[in-house]
């Protein structure tokens, strides 16, 4: 219930003084009116102009129309030239415009219940390895207690075994389980034959065997011999959107094609058994998962597709040494390999996000927000005014936000900096709680959560944001082509979607 407050008596003002507009006008509605006026400004100007033109045309008599026809008839060359130019420009437009890219459907892998790893089991298995000091076991416990992860995340069999047995065979087993599990469901949902796939892109940052992961998929599903296959490695948690961007570019030059994108990370060979604290954090956050996405440029697929890709924006800060080295796979002092996270990670991620949204903003924000941002920038830079930089309201551009569930700290910072609500961050926080950080596939678990809640309506726009080593920040913008009915959906949330959202405390003791 809203809290009632006693209003303090206002001092008497003379009849000549101006009223206090902050008290007499609800500025929220003034801002909404401003946005509406600017957004529909073109229509507000064109409608009276069209009315004047229609009124003028209504005064034409039959004699005026006959004179116009005679004028055109005796200027046949001009008419033909204008018609030819119009046909040429229309043909040029249709030939050069980009092909639409549709997201037919996607699937997220849900491991078996035997792979579940509660926080208590995590600590027990970590202790039983015998490689961690008591101080670092306590450090991992503190990280878990503040991580935002719940009791139902998943780890591969090789890590849960006592003792753990990470090896190439187990890593391949994990990769096959995740990739084939997601793909089997995707092929079933789309009723697409594997032989129809013309483009295959697989991204996994830390596990790159030979033959490659993409070759494993081709062999398992017996994909056709002229398929265009790509295997992306070492590109971090943002590689999923890089794969989407690559697929988009390939679909522009290969008509009537299906593109298959598989995003995952492999845990088995990348579990850290040393005592370097900057490398232990990844053990506490990363969990087992993967996603498969089917894209198409066939116009006939528009009716059955869920989304259309509107924009992709990629930002790479690798030219800066601090950005380049903030996430690094390396050996510790004892020769054990792990992924080191720098203390500068949050600052680097914030700077990369700022650069990314500076590029994305003009593409998606309404003109009203762009004018406010430009006016603030001019006042600050040109006139040296002491004003805060204007943060555009991205809630006016998007209905849904899928922010990479890299950790609680990342989500907290983005929520604060972009002025988002708990409702907007709910898919990301619930994904982190239920599945942990599944690297590049986390964005798809978040979109699946949004669909499972019945929030996707036709015309809605969804913004996916991901961060990755190097350092990168990538964005993808999707527009819903139809309302998604959760009753007809098959995704890893559906059997338990009514249990969410849950309260995730900032600290939860183990």
Short mmCIF file of C-alpha atoms in Angstrom, two decimals:
data_model
loop_
_atom_site.label_atom_id
_atom_site.label_comp_id
_atom_site.label_asym_id
_atom_site.label_seq_id
_atom_site.Cartn_x
_atom_site.Cartn_y
_atom_site.Cartn_z
CA UNK A 1 0.00 0.00 0.00
CA UNK A 2 1.14 3.49 -0.74
CA UNK A 3 2.39 5.43 2.23
CA UNK A 4 0.34 8.53 3.10
CA UNK A 5 2.22 11.64 4.07
CA UNK A 6 1.00 14.82 5.72
CA UNK A 7 1.52 17.81 3.49
CA UNK A 8 3.38 20.72 5.01
CA UNK A 9 1.58 24.07 4.70
CA UNK A 10 3.02 26.12 1.87
CA UNK A 11 4.01 29.72 2.50
CA UNK A 12 1.69 32.43 1.24
CA UNK A 13 2.67 33.89 -2.10
CA UNK A 14 1.66 37.21 -3.53
CA UNK A 15 -0.88 37.17 -6.35
CA UNK A 16 1.80 38.36 -8.77
CA UNK A 17 4.17 35.40 -8.14
CA UNK A 18 4.27 32.48 -10.57
CA UNK A 19 2.80 29.13 -9.48
CA UNK A 20 5.10 26.27 -8.50
CA UNK A 21 4.83 24.14 -11.64
CA UNK A 22 6.64 21.23 -9.98
CA UNK A 23 3.72 20.98 -7.55
CA UNK A 24 0.87 21.81 -9.94
CA UNK A 25 1.90 19.75 -12.99
CA UNK A 26 2.67 16.03 -13.13
CA UNK A 27 5.94 16.12 -15.02
CA UNK A 28 5.58 12.46 -15.95
CA UNK A 29 2.64 13.27 -18.18
CA UNK A 30 4.43 16.30 -19.60
CA UNK A 31 7.31 14.02 -20.63
CA UNK A 32 4.90 11.50 -22.15
CA UNK A 33 3.24 14.30 -24.10
CA UNK A 34 6.64 15.51 -25.30
CA UNK A 35 7.58 12.03 -26.53
CA UNK A 36 4.24 11.64 -28.29
CA UNK A 37 4.52 15.06 -29.96
CA UNK A 38 8.04 14.46 -31.26
CA UNK A 39 7.44 10.85 -32.30
CA UNK A 40 4.30 11.72 -34.27
CA UNK A 41 5.51 15.14 -35.38
CA UNK A 42 5.79 14.10 -39.04
CA UNK A 43 2.20 12.88 -39.10
CA UNK A 44 0.98 16.00 -37.34
CA UNK A 45 2.58 18.10 -40.09
CA UNK A 46 1.65 15.89 -43.06
CA UNK A 47 -2.03 15.43 -42.20
CA UNK A 48 -2.92 19.16 -42.61
CA UNK A 49 -0.77 19.30 -45.78
CA UNK A 50 -2.56 16.29 -47.26
CA UNK A 51 -5.87 17.87 -46.31
CA UNK A 52 -4.97 21.04 -48.23
CA UNK A 53 -3.91 19.01 -51.29
CA UNK A 54 -7.13 16.96 -51.23
CA UNK A 55 -9.18 20.14 -50.90
CA UNK A 56 -7.35 21.63 -53.88
CA UNK A 57 -7.87 18.51 -56.00
CA UNK A 58 -11.56 18.49 -55.17
CA UNK A 59 -11.92 21.81 -57.00
CA UNK A 60 -10.73 20.28 -60.30
CA UNK A 61 -13.42 20.32 -62.98
CA UNK A 62 -13.70 17.83 -65.90
CA UNK A 63 -12.20 20.48 -68.18
CA UNK A 64 -9.14 20.79 -65.90
CA UNK A 65 -8.59 17.02 -66.01
CA UNK A 66 -8.98 17.05 -69.82
CA UNK A 67 -6.36 19.81 -70.11
CA UNK A 68 -3.97 17.82 -67.91
CA UNK A 69 -4.40 14.72 -70.09
CA UNK A 70 -3.74 16.71 -73.27
CA UNK A 71 -0.62 18.18 -71.72
CA UNK A 72 0.77 14.74 -70.88
CA UNK A 73 -0.22 13.32 -74.30
CA UNK A 74 1.75 15.94 -76.18
CA UNK A 75 4.78 15.42 -73.89
CA UNK A 76 5.11 11.68 -74.43
CA UNK A 77 8.92 11.71 -74.25
CA UNK A 78 8.90 13.30 -70.81
CA UNK A 79 6.31 10.82 -69.56
CA UNK A 80 8.32 7.85 -70.87
CA UNK A 81 11.56 9.13 -69.37
CA UNK A 82 9.94 9.69 -65.98
CA UNK A 83 8.32 6.25 -66.09
CA UNK A 84 11.60 4.57 -67.05
CA UNK A 85 13.42 6.37 -64.23
CA UNK A 86 10.76 5.32 -61.75
CA UNK A 87 10.98 1.67 -62.86
CA UNK A 88 14.79 1.78 -62.67
CA UNK A 89 14.80 3.22 -59.15
CA UNK A 90 12.23 0.68 -57.94
CA UNK A 91 14.23 -2.18 -59.46
CA UNK A 92 17.44 -0.86 -57.88
CA UNK A 93 15.75 -0.63 -54.50
CA UNK A 94 14.43 -4.18 -54.57
CA UNK A 95 17.76 -5.58 -55.76
CA UNK A 96 19.94 -3.77 -53.19
CA UNK A 97 17.79 -3.85 -50.07
CA UNK A 98 19.01 -6.36 -47.45
CA UNK A 99 17.27 -9.69 -47.22
CA UNK A 100 15.13 -10.05 -44.10
CA UNK A 101 16.53 -12.51 -41.56
CA UNK A 102 13.93 -14.46 -39.60
CA UNK A 103 14.40 -16.42 -36.40
CA UNK A 104 12.25 -19.47 -37.10
CA UNK A 105 12.68 -20.93 -33.59
CA UNK A 106 15.30 -21.77 -30.97
CA UNK A 107 15.83 -24.33 -28.23
CA UNK A 108 17.79 -24.41 -24.98
CA UNK A 109 19.25 -27.59 -23.55
CA UNK A 110 18.04 -28.71 -20.13
CA UNK A 111 20.35 -31.33 -18.57
CA UNK A 112 19.11 -34.37 -16.71
CA UNK A 113 18.28 -34.07 -13.01
CA UNK A 114 21.32 -36.24 -12.21
CA UNK A 115 23.51 -33.32 -13.32
CA UNK A 116 22.01 -30.93 -10.77
CA UNK A 117 24.52 -29.34 -8.44
CA UNK A 118 23.28 -27.61 -5.31
CA UNK A 119 25.58 -25.12 -3.64
CA UNK A 120 26.18 -27.60 -0.82
CA UNK A 121 27.18 -30.31 -3.32
CA UNK A 122 29.47 -27.81 -5.04
CA UNK A 123 31.31 -27.12 -1.79
CA UNK A 124 31.49 -30.83 -0.88
CA UNK A 125 32.95 -31.79 -4.27
CA UNK A 126 35.40 -28.89 -4.13
CA UNK A 127 36.61 -30.05 -0.71
CA UNK A 128 36.92 -33.69 -1.83
CA UNK A 129 39.24 -32.79 -4.72
CA UNK A 130 41.91 -32.05 -2.11
CA UNK A 131 43.51 -29.32 -4.21
CA UNK A 132 41.99 -26.21 -2.60
CA UNK A 133 43.26 -24.62 0.61
CA UNK A 134 40.84 -23.96 3.46
CA UNK A 135 41.13 -20.23 2.80
CA UNK A 136 40.16 -20.66 -0.85
CA UNK A 137 37.32 -23.04 -0.02
CA UNK A 138 35.97 -20.30 2.25
CA UNK A 139 36.51 -17.79 -0.58
CA UNK A 140 34.44 -19.92 -2.98
CA UNK A 141 31.70 -20.26 -0.38
CA UNK A 142 31.51 -16.47 0.02
CA UNK A 143 31.32 -16.03 -3.75
CA UNK A 144 28.48 -18.55 -4.01
CA UNK A 145 26.56 -16.93 -1.18
CA UNK A 146 26.52 -13.62 -3.05
CA UNK A 147 26.41 -14.97 -6.62
CA UNK A 148 22.65 -15.09 -7.20
CA UNK A 149 22.82 -18.78 -8.17
CA UNK A 150 20.17 -21.16 -6.87
CA UNK A 151 20.13 -24.83 -5.92
CA UNK A 152 19.28 -26.33 -9.34
CA UNK A 153 22.16 -25.43 -11.66
CA UNK A 154 23.96 -28.15 -13.62
CA UNK A 155 27.52 -29.45 -13.92
CA UNK A 156 28.87 -32.20 -16.19
CA UNK A 157 29.38 -35.72 -14.90
CA UNK A 158 33.18 -35.51 -15.04
CA UNK A 159 33.20 -32.61 -12.54
CA UNK A 160 30.65 -34.14 -10.16
CA UNK A 161 32.47 -37.47 -10.00
CA UNK A 162 34.59 -38.24 -6.94
CA UNK A 163 37.38 -37.84 -7.80
CA UNK A 164 36.71 -35.64 -10.86
CA UNK A 165 37.99 -37.07 -14.15
CA UNK A 166 38.34 -34.22 -16.67
CA UNK A 167 39.69 -35.59 -19.95
CA UNK A 168 39.19 -35.18 -23.70
CA UNK A 169 36.72 -38.07 -23.89
CA UNK A 170 34.53 -36.59 -21.13
CA UNK A 171 34.73 -33.13 -22.70
CA UNK A 172 33.55 -34.54 -26.03
CA UNK A 173 30.78 -36.38 -24.21
CA UNK A 174 29.59 -33.14 -22.61
CA UNK A 175 29.74 -31.27 -25.93
CA UNK A 176 27.76 -33.97 -27.75
CA UNK A 177 25.14 -34.14 -24.99
CA UNK A 178 24.54 -30.39 -25.02
CA UNK A 179 24.70 -29.78 -28.79
CA UNK A 180 22.71 -32.81 -29.90
CA UNK A 181 20.15 -32.33 -27.12
CA UNK A 182 19.44 -28.75 -28.23
CA UNK A 183 19.47 -29.62 -31.94
CA UNK A 184 17.16 -32.63 -31.62
CA UNK A 185 14.57 -30.43 -29.95
CA UNK A 186 15.03 -27.63 -32.51
CA UNK A 187 14.56 -29.95 -35.50
CA UNK A 188 11.45 -31.38 -33.86
CA UNK A 189 9.99 -27.93 -33.16
CA UNK A 190 10.60 -26.58 -36.68
CA UNK A 191 9.90 -29.79 -38.65
CA UNK A 192 13.08 -29.07 -40.59
CA UNK A 193 15.27 -31.77 -42.09
CA UNK A 194 19.02 -31.59 -41.31
CA UNK A 195 19.73 -31.80 -45.05
CA UNK A 196 17.98 -28.43 -45.51
CA UNK A 197 20.62 -26.57 -43.48
CA UNK A 198 22.97 -24.55 -45.69
CA UNK A 199 24.97 -22.65 -43.04
CA UNK A 200 26.28 -23.94 -39.70
CA UNK A 201 28.00 -21.77 -37.07
CA UNK A 202 29.15 -23.15 -33.74
CA UNK A 203 30.72 -21.04 -30.99
CA UNK A 204 32.48 -22.39 -27.91
CA UNK A 205 35.19 -20.26 -26.39
CA UNK A 206 37.45 -22.62 -24.44
CA UNK A 207 36.98 -26.09 -25.98
CA UNK A 208 38.20 -26.46 -29.56
CA UNK A 209 38.91 -30.12 -30.41
CA UNK A 210 39.91 -31.62 -33.74
CA UNK A 211 37.73 -32.50 -35.59
CA UNK A 212 35.85 -29.35 -34.66
CA UNK A 213 32.51 -29.09 -32.89
CA UNK A 214 30.87 -28.08 -36.17
CA UNK A 215 32.33 -31.22 -37.81
CA UNK A 216 30.87 -33.31 -34.98
CA UNK A 217 27.41 -31.93 -35.78
CA UNK A 218 27.85 -32.50 -39.52
CA UNK A 219 28.90 -36.09 -38.91
CA UNK A 220 26.11 -36.84 -36.43
CA UNK A 221 23.27 -35.42 -38.55
CA UNK A 222 24.84 -36.26 -41.94
CA UNK A 223 24.51 -32.69 -43.18
CA UNK A 224 25.04 -32.04 -46.87
CA UNK A 225 28.52 -31.84 -48.37
CA UNK A 226 28.35 -28.22 -49.58
CA UNK A 227 27.33 -26.77 -46.20
CA UNK A 228 29.13 -23.60 -45.09
CA UNK A 229 30.44 -24.43 -41.62
CA UNK A 230 32.25 -22.20 -39.14
CA UNK A 231 33.68 -22.90 -35.68
CA UNK A 232 34.30 -19.82 -33.51
CA UNK A 233 36.62 -20.13 -30.51
CA UNK A 234 38.18 -17.87 -27.90
CA UNK A 235 35.55 -15.13 -28.25
CA UNK A 236 34.00 -15.35 -24.80
CA UNK A 237 30.40 -15.04 -23.67
CA UNK A 238 29.49 -12.57 -26.43
CA UNK A 239 30.28 -15.06 -29.21
CA UNK A 240 26.62 -16.06 -29.50
CA UNK A 241 25.70 -12.65 -30.94
CA UNK A 242 28.84 -12.68 -33.10
CA UNK A 243 27.54 -15.94 -34.56
CA UNK A 244 24.15 -14.31 -35.21
CA UNK A 245 25.86 -11.39 -36.95
CA UNK A 246 27.95 -13.76 -39.09
CA UNK A 247 24.86 -15.77 -40.01
CA UNK A 248 23.07 -12.55 -40.98
CA UNK A 249 25.91 -11.56 -43.34
CA UNK A 250 25.99 -15.01 -44.92
CA UNK A 251 22.23 -15.03 -45.42
CA UNK A 252 22.53 -11.78 -47.37
CA UNK A 253 24.53 -13.52 -50.14
CA UNK A 254 23.03 -17.03 -50.07
CA UNK A 255 19.33 -16.88 -51.00
CA UNK A 256 16.73 -19.38 -49.80
CA UNK A 257 18.96 -20.72 -47.03
CA UNK A 258 18.67 -21.92 -43.46
CA UNK A 259 21.40 -20.99 -40.99
CA UNK A 260 21.94 -22.99 -37.82
CA UNK A 261 23.70 -21.33 -34.86
CA UNK A 262 24.83 -23.41 -31.86
CA UNK A 263 26.08 -21.52 -28.78
CA UNK A 264 27.63 -23.28 -25.80
CA UNK A 265 30.56 -23.52 -23.42
CA UNK A 266 32.37 -26.62 -22.20
CA UNK A 267 33.00 -27.04 -18.48
CA UNK A 268 34.79 -30.40 -18.28
CA UNK A 269 38.29 -29.39 -19.43
CA UNK A 270 38.06 -25.85 -18.11
CA UNK A 271 37.45 -26.45 -14.41
CA UNK A 272 40.19 -24.81 -12.37
CA UNK A 273 41.88 -26.90 -9.67
CA UNK A 274 44.37 -24.30 -8.43
CA UNK A 275 44.35 -21.63 -5.73
CA UNK A 276 44.54 -18.39 -7.69
CA UNK A 277 41.46 -16.48 -6.51
CA UNK A 278 41.02 -14.52 -9.75
CA UNK A 279 40.60 -17.90 -11.49
CA UNK A 280 38.34 -19.49 -8.85
CA UNK A 281 35.48 -17.06 -9.53
CA UNK A 282 34.64 -18.75 -12.85
CA UNK A 283 34.22 -22.11 -11.05
CA UNK A 284 31.54 -20.53 -8.87
CA UNK A 285 29.54 -18.93 -11.73
CA UNK A 286 29.81 -21.04 -14.90
CA UNK A 287 27.43 -23.93 -15.42
CA UNK A 288 26.40 -26.45 -18.09
CA UNK A 289 24.08 -25.32 -20.92
CA UNK A 290 23.70 -24.54 -24.61
CA UNK A 291 21.29 -23.28 -27.25
CA UNK A 292 20.49 -23.87 -30.92
CA UNK A 293 18.95 -21.18 -33.13
CA UNK A 294 17.53 -21.54 -36.65
CA UNK A 295 17.58 -18.51 -38.96
CA UNK A 296 16.12 -18.18 -42.45
CA UNK A 297 16.04 -15.66 -45.29
CA UNK A 298 13.11 -17.34 -47.06
CA UNK A 299 10.17 -14.97 -47.26
CA UNK A 300 7.85 -17.96 -47.08
CA UNK A 301 9.16 -18.60 -43.54
CA UNK A 302 7.96 -15.25 -42.24
CA UNK A 303 4.54 -16.60 -41.24
CA UNK A 304 5.94 -19.40 -39.09
CA UNK A 305 8.90 -17.47 -37.65
CA UNK A 306 8.93 -15.92 -34.20
CA UNK A 307 11.20 -12.90 -34.74
CA UNK A 308 12.89 -10.79 -37.36
CA UNK A 309 16.44 -9.56 -36.83
CA UNK A 310 16.41 -5.76 -36.89
CA UNK A 311 19.94 -4.69 -35.85
CA UNK A 312 23.26 -6.12 -34.74
CA UNK A 313 25.91 -3.82 -33.24
CA UNK A 314 29.37 -5.07 -32.33
CA UNK A 315 31.88 -3.21 -30.17
CA UNK A 316 35.49 -4.36 -29.71
CA UNK A 317 37.82 -2.66 -27.22
CA UNK A 318 40.79 -4.97 -27.83
CA UNK A 319 43.00 -2.08 -28.91
CA UNK A 320 43.28 -1.03 -25.27
CA UNK A 321 45.67 -3.18 -23.21
CA UNK A 322 43.56 -2.98 -20.05
CA UNK A 323 40.46 -4.12 -21.93
CA UNK A 324 42.37 -6.84 -23.75
CA UNK A 325 43.74 -8.40 -20.56
CA UNK A 326 40.75 -8.25 -18.23
CA UNK A 327 39.63 -11.84 -19.05
CA UNK A 328 42.55 -14.16 -19.82
CA UNK A 329 43.05 -17.91 -20.00
CA UNK A 330 46.49 -18.64 -18.58
CA UNK A 331 48.54 -20.82 -16.23
CA UNK A 332 48.90 -19.98 -12.57
CA UNK A 333 52.15 -20.25 -10.59
CA UNK A 334 51.74 -24.03 -10.35
CA UNK A 335 51.10 -24.54 -14.06
CA UNK A 336 47.34 -25.09 -13.71
CA UNK A 337 45.23 -23.51 -16.43
CA UNK A 338 42.31 -21.26 -15.59
CA UNK A 339 40.47 -18.12 -16.67
CA UNK A 340 41.66 -15.06 -14.79
CA UNK A 341 39.22 -12.19 -14.18
CA UNK A 342 40.76 -8.76 -13.64
CA UNK A 343 39.57 -6.29 -11.00
CA UNK A 344 39.03 -3.84 -13.88
CA UNK A 345 36.35 -6.06 -15.43
CA UNK A 346 33.34 -4.01 -14.31
CA UNK A 347 34.88 -0.71 -15.44
CA UNK A 348 35.86 -2.21 -18.79
CA UNK A 349 32.38 -3.71 -19.29
CA UNK A 350 30.78 -0.35 -18.49
CA UNK A 351 32.97 1.47 -21.00
CA UNK A 352 32.25 -1.15 -23.70
CA UNK A 353 28.51 -0.91 -23.03
CA UNK A 354 28.65 2.89 -23.29
CA UNK A 355 30.34 2.66 -26.69
CA UNK A 356 27.88 0.04 -27.89
CA UNK A 357 24.73 1.92 -26.93
CA UNK A 358 26.15 5.12 -28.41
CA UNK A 359 26.14 3.32 -31.76
CA UNK A 360 22.85 1.54 -31.18
CA UNK A 361 20.93 4.52 -29.78
CA UNK A 362 20.39 6.45 -33.04
CA UNK A 363 19.12 3.24 -34.68
CA UNK A 364 16.44 2.45 -32.12
CA UNK A 365 15.65 5.44 -29.89
CA UNK A 366 12.70 7.69 -30.72
CA UNK A 367 13.58 11.15 -32.01
CA UNK A 368 12.42 12.72 -28.74
CA UNK A 369 15.17 10.90 -26.79
CA UNK A 370 17.80 11.68 -29.41
CA UNK A 371 16.96 15.40 -29.25
CA UNK A 372 17.26 15.42 -25.44
CA UNK A 373 20.60 13.61 -25.60
CA UNK A 374 21.90 15.96 -28.32
CA UNK A 375 20.77 19.07 -26.44
CA UNK A 376 22.52 17.89 -23.27
CA UNK A 377 25.68 17.06 -25.21
CA UNK A 378 25.74 20.49 -26.88
CA UNK A 379 25.18 22.26 -23.57
CA UNK A 380 27.95 20.31 -21.87
CA UNK A 381 30.57 20.36 -24.64
CA UNK A 382 29.88 23.63 -26.46
CA UNK A 383 28.56 25.90 -23.74
CA UNK A 384 30.49 24.24 -20.84
CA UNK A 385 27.32 23.88 -18.80
CA UNK A 386 27.65 21.90 -15.56
CA UNK A 387 24.94 19.35 -16.26
CA UNK A 388 24.87 15.58 -16.01
CA UNK A 389 24.98 13.63 -19.28
CA UNK A 390 21.48 12.60 -20.32
CA UNK A 391 20.90 8.85 -20.14
CA UNK A 392 18.41 7.90 -22.88
CA UNK A 393 15.35 5.95 -21.80
CA UNK A 394 15.80 2.65 -23.63
CA UNK A 395 12.46 1.46 -22.27
CA UNK A 396 10.92 3.62 -25.01
CA UNK A 397 12.78 1.58 -27.63
CA UNK A 398 12.40 -1.95 -26.23
CA UNK A 399 9.76 -3.93 -24.40
CA UNK A 400 12.12 -6.74 -23.33
CA UNK A 401 15.75 -6.89 -22.21
CA UNK A 402 17.95 -10.01 -22.32
CA UNK A 403 21.20 -9.08 -20.57
CA UNK A 404 23.92 -11.71 -20.35
CA UNK A 405 23.62 -13.40 -16.95
CA UNK A 406 27.32 -13.16 -16.23
CA UNK A 407 26.87 -12.44 -12.54
CA UNK A 408 24.88 -10.42 -10.05
CA UNK A 409 27.29 -7.45 -10.13
CA UNK A 410 26.96 -7.06 -13.92
CA UNK A 411 23.17 -7.12 -13.77
CA UNK A 412 23.06 -4.66 -10.88
CA UNK A 413 25.25 -2.16 -12.71
CA UNK A 414 23.26 -2.33 -15.95
CA UNK A 415 19.97 -2.03 -14.08
CA UNK A 416 21.25 1.12 -12.36
CA UNK A 417 22.91 2.73 -15.37
CA UNK A 418 20.04 2.14 -17.82
CA UNK A 419 17.35 2.90 -15.20
CA UNK A 420 15.63 -0.44 -15.72
CA UNK A 421 13.05 -1.96 -13.39
CA UNK A 422 13.08 -5.30 -11.61
CA UNK A 423 10.56 -6.53 -14.20
CA UNK A 424 12.98 -5.81 -17.05
CA UNK A 425 15.84 -7.62 -15.26
CA UNK A 426 13.69 -10.55 -14.17
CA UNK A 427 14.57 -12.87 -17.12
CA UNK A 428 18.30 -12.32 -16.55
CA UNK A 429 18.17 -12.73 -12.77
CA UNK A 430 15.99 -15.85 -12.95
CA UNK A 431 18.28 -17.39 -15.59
CA UNK A 432 21.30 -16.77 -13.37
CA UNK A 433 19.43 -18.27 -10.41
CA UNK A 434 18.09 -21.34 -12.23
CA UNK A 435 20.87 -22.18 -14.73
CA UNK A 436 23.87 -20.10 -13.68
CA UNK A 437 26.18 -18.44 -16.20
CA UNK A 438 25.86 -20.62 -19.30
CA UNK A 439 28.12 -18.27 -21.27
CA UNK A 440 26.95 -17.34 -24.78
CA UNK A 441 23.72 -19.35 -24.49
CA UNK A 442 22.38 -17.44 -21.46
CA UNK A 443 20.61 -14.88 -23.68
CA UNK A 444 18.42 -17.63 -25.13
CA UNK A 445 17.45 -19.01 -21.72
CA UNK A 446 16.37 -15.46 -20.89
CA UNK A 447 14.29 -15.10 -24.06
CA UNK A 448 12.78 -18.53 -23.38
CA UNK A 449 11.81 -17.31 -19.89
CA UNK A 450 10.12 -14.25 -21.38
CA UNK A 451 8.19 -16.47 -23.78
CA UNK A 452 7.27 -18.88 -20.99
CA UNK A 453 5.75 -15.98 -19.03
CA UNK A 454 3.57 -15.06 -22.04
CA UNK A 455 5.11 -11.61 -22.37
CA UNK A 456 6.01 -11.67 -26.09
CA UNK A 457 3.35 -9.89 -28.14
CA UNK A 458 3.36 -9.22 -31.87
CA UNK A 459 5.46 -6.15 -32.63
CA UNK A 460 7.42 -6.26 -29.35
CA UNK A 461 11.13 -5.48 -29.53
CA UNK A 462 13.74 -7.42 -27.57
CA UNK A 463 17.30 -6.26 -26.92
CA UNK A 464 20.01 -8.85 -26.30
CA UNK A 465 23.26 -7.59 -24.74
CA UNK A 466 26.35 -9.75 -24.21
CA UNK A 467 29.89 -9.18 -22.97
CA UNK A 468 32.97 -11.22 -23.76
CA UNK A 469 36.74 -11.45 -23.47
CA UNK A 470 38.85 -9.33 -25.72
CA UNK A 471 36.97 -7.10 -24.60
CA UNK A 472 33.66 -7.07 -26.50
CA UNK A 473 30.12 -5.84 -26.05
CA UNK A 474 27.58 -6.94 -28.67
CA UNK A 475 23.90 -6.22 -29.19
CA UNK A 476 21.09 -7.76 -31.23
CA UNK A 477 17.61 -6.33 -31.66
CA UNK A 478 14.65 -8.58 -32.55
CA UNK A 479 11.05 -7.73 -33.43
CA UNK A 480 8.35 -10.27 -32.66
CA UNK A 481 6.43 -11.35 -35.76
CA UNK A 482 3.67 -12.99 -33.76
CA UNK A 483 2.39 -13.33 -30.24
CA UNK A 484 4.04 -16.32 -28.57
CA UNK A 485 1.54 -18.56 -26.81
CA UNK A 486 3.28 -20.16 -23.79
CA UNK A 487 0.78 -23.04 -23.77
CA UNK A 488 2.27 -24.22 -27.07
CA UNK A 489 5.90 -23.69 -26.14
CA UNK A 490 8.52 -26.31 -25.34
CA UNK A 491 11.44 -24.82 -23.48
CA UNK A 492 13.38 -25.64 -20.28
CA UNK A 493 11.20 -23.35 -18.15
CA UNK A 494 7.74 -24.66 -18.95
CA UNK A 495 7.53 -27.41 -16.33
CA UNK A 496 8.32 -24.92 -13.55
CA UNK A 497 7.54 -21.47 -14.96
CA UNK A 498 4.76 -20.89 -12.39
CA UNK A 499 7.35 -21.06 -9.60
CA UNK A 500 9.09 -17.94 -10.90
CA UNK A 501 10.02 -15.24 -10.19
CA UNK A 502 11.56 -16.03 -6.83
CA UNK A 503 13.17 -13.68 -4.37
CA UNK A 504 16.96 -13.82 -4.71
CA UNK A 505 18.57 -12.28 -1.61
CA UNK A 506 21.85 -10.46 -1.91
CA UNK A 507 23.28 -12.92 0.59
CA UNK A 508 22.20 -16.51 1.10
CA UNK A 509 24.21 -18.62 3.54
CA UNK A 510 25.21 -22.14 2.59
#
